[in-house]
Coordinates of C-alpha atoms in Angstrom, one line a residue:
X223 CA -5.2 10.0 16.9
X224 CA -7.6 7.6 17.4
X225 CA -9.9 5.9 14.2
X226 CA -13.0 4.3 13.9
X227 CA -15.6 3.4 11.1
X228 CA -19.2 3.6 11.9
X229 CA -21.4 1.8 9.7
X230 CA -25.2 2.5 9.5
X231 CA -27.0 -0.1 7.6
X232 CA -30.2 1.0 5.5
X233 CA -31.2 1.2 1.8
X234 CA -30.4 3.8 -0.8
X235 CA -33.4 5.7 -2.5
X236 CA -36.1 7.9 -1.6
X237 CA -38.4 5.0 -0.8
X238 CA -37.1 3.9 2.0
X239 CA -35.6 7.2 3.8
X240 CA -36.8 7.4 7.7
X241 CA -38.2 3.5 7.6
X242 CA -37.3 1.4 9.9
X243 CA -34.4 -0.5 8.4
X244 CA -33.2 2.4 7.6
X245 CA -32.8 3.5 11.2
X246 CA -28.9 2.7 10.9
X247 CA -29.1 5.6 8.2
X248 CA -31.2 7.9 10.7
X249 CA -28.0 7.5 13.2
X250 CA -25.1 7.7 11.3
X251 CA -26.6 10.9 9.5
X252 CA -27.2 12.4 12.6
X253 CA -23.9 11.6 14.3
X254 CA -22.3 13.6 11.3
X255 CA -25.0 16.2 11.3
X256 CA -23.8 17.0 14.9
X257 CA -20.0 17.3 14.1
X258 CA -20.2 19.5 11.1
X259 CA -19.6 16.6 8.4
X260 CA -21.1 16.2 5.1
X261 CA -21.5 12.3 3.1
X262 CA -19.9 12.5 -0.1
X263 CA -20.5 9.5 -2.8
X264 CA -17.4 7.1 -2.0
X265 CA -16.6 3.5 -3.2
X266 CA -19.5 1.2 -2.0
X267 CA -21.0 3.5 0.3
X268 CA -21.4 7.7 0.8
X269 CA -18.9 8.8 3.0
X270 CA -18.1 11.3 5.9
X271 CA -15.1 11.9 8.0
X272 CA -15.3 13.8 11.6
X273 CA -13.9 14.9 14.1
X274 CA -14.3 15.1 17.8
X275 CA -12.0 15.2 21.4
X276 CA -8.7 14.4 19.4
X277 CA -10.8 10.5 17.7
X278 CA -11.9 10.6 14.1
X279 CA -14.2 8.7 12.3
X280 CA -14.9 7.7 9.1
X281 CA -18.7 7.0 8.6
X282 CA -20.2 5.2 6.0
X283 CA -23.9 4.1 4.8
X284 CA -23.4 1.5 2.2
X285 CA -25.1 1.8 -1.4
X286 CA -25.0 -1.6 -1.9
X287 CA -28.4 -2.4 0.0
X288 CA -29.0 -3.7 3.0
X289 CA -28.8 -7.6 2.3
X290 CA -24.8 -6.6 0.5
X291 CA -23.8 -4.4 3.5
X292 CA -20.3 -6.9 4.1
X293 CA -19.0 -5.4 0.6
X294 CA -18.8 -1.7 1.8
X295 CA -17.5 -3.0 5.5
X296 CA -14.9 -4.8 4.5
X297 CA -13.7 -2.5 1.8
X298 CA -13.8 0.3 4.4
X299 CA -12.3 -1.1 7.1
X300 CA -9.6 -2.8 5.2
X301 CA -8.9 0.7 3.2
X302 CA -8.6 2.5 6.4
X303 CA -6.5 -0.2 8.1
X304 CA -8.8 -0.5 11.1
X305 CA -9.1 -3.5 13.1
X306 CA -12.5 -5.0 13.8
X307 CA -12.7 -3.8 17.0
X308 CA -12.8 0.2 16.0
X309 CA -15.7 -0.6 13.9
X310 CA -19.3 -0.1 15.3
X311 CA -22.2 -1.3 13.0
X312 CA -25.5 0.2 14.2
X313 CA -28.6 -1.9 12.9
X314 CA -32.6 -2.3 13.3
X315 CA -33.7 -4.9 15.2
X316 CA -37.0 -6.7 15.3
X317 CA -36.2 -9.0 18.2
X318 CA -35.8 -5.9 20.3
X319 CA -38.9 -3.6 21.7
X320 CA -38.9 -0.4 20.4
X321 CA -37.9 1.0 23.8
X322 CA -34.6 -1.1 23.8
X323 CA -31.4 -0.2 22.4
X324 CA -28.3 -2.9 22.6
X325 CA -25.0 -3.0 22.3
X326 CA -22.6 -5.8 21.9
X327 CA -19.3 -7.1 20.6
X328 CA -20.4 -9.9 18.5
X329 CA -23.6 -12.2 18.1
X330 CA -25.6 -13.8 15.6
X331 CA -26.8 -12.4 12.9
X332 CA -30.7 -13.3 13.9
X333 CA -32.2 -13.4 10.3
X334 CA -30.8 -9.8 9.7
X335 CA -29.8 -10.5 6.0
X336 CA -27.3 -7.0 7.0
X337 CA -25.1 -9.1 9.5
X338 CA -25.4 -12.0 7.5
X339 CA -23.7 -10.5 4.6
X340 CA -21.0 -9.1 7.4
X341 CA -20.3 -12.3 8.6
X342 CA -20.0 -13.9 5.2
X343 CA -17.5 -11.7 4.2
X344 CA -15.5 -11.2 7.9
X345 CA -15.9 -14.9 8.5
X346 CA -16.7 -14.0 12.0
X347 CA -19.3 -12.5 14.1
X348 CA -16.6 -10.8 16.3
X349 CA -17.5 -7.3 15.4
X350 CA -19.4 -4.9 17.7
X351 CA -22.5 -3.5 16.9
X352 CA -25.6 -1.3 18.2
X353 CA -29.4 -3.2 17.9
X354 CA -31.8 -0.5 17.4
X355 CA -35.3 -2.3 18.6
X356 CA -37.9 -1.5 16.2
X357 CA -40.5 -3.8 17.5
X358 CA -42.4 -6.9 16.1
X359 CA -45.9 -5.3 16.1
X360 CA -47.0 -6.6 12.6
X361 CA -49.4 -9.6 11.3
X362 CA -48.0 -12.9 10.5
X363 CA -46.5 -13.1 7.1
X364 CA -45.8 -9.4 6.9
X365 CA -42.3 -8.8 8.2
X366 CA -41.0 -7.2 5.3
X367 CA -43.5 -4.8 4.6
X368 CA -42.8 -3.9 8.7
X369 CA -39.2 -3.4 8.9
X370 CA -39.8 -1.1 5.3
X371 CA -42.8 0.9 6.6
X372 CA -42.1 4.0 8.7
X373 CA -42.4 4.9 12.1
X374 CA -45.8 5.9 13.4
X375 CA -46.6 9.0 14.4
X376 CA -47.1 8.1 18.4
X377 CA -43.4 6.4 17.8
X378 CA -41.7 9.4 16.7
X379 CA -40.7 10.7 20.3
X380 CA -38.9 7.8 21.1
X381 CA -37.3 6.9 18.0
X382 CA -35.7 10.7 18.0
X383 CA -34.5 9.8 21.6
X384 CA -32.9 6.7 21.0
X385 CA -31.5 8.1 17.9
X386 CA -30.2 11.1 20.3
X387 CA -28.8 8.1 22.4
X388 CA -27.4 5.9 19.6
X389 CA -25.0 9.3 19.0
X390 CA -23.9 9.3 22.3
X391 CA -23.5 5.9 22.2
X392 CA -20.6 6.0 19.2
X393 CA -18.7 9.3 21.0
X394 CA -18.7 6.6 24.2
X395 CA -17.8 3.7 22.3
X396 CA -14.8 5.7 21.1
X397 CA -13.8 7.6 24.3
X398 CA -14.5 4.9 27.4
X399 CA -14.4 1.3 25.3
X400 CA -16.8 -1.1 24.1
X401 CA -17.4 -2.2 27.7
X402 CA -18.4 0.1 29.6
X403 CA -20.8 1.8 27.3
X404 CA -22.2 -1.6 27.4
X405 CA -23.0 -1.4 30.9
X406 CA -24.3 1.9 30.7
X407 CA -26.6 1.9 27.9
X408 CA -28.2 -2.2 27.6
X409 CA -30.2 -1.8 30.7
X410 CA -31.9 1.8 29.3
X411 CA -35.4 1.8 28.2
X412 CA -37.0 4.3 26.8
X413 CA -40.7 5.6 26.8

């Protein structure tokens, strides 16, 4: 049988449920929702295990905060003896629209303290992952207070879309390769 680990990056605590760095979270909640798993408090990070066409996955969201996400990845993924290359880390991303969604198999981190903290511990950026776009529609100085506010009302309809999307983004990522759901899902925009 197949395994992967699915990471969603986000922030434990009530305050910053359904924000926009938390949009890792959103995803890996709803992937688990959809196969009949439940999160369980686990080392690190609350943990799920599901399910689906003969693959399973171990999904995490880390309690160790966004800007220590490396410590829950790397304990995972050594625990479960997966290579790098089962793992998919799904993110928010201010450099992206909110109508993007992108997928790759390595990159910089881009300021996204998250993939910093991965790449401190992995040593490498070689590790696929899913950008969320969240957009960058805030004044100058106020970043922070962006990426933690939540989504506006009008945005709601596409963020529940992409989120849709991001699902069937891991079942393809585990079924037809890194590659190919590449192809099929960087050139999307949604509206």
């Amino acid at each position: 049988m197949s395994r992967f680990l699915i990471i969603g990056l986000g922030n434990i605590g009530p305050e910053y449920r359904h924000t926009r760095h938390n949009i890792g979270f959103d995803v890996v909640e709803t992937f688990v929702l959809k196969h009949g798993g439940l999160f369980q408090a686990g080392r690190l990070a609350d943990i799920a295990e599901v399910k689906w066409k003969g693959r399973q996955f171990v999904c995490i969201k880390p309690t160790t905060y966004m800007n220590n996400s490396g410590k829950a990845f790397k304990y995972w993924m050594d625990k479960e003896q997966l290579p790098v290359e089962q793992t998919l880390t799904i993110l928010d991303d201010l450099a992206l629209p909110l109508s993007k969604l992108r997928l790759r198999p390595s990159g910089s981190a881009a300021g996204h303290n998250g993939l910093r903290d991965i790449e401190l511990l992995l040593g490498s950026d070689l590790y696929p992952r899913l950008r969320f776009g969240i957009g960058n529609e805030y004044p100058k100085g106020m970043q922070a207070e962006f990426v933690l506010s939540k989504w506006r009302t009008e945005e709601l309809p596409i963020v529940r879309q992409k989120v849709d999307k991001s699902v069937e983004v891991i079942e393809s990522f585990a079924s037809i390769g890194l590659e190919r759901t590449m192809n099929a899902v960087n050139t999307l925009s949604f509206a």
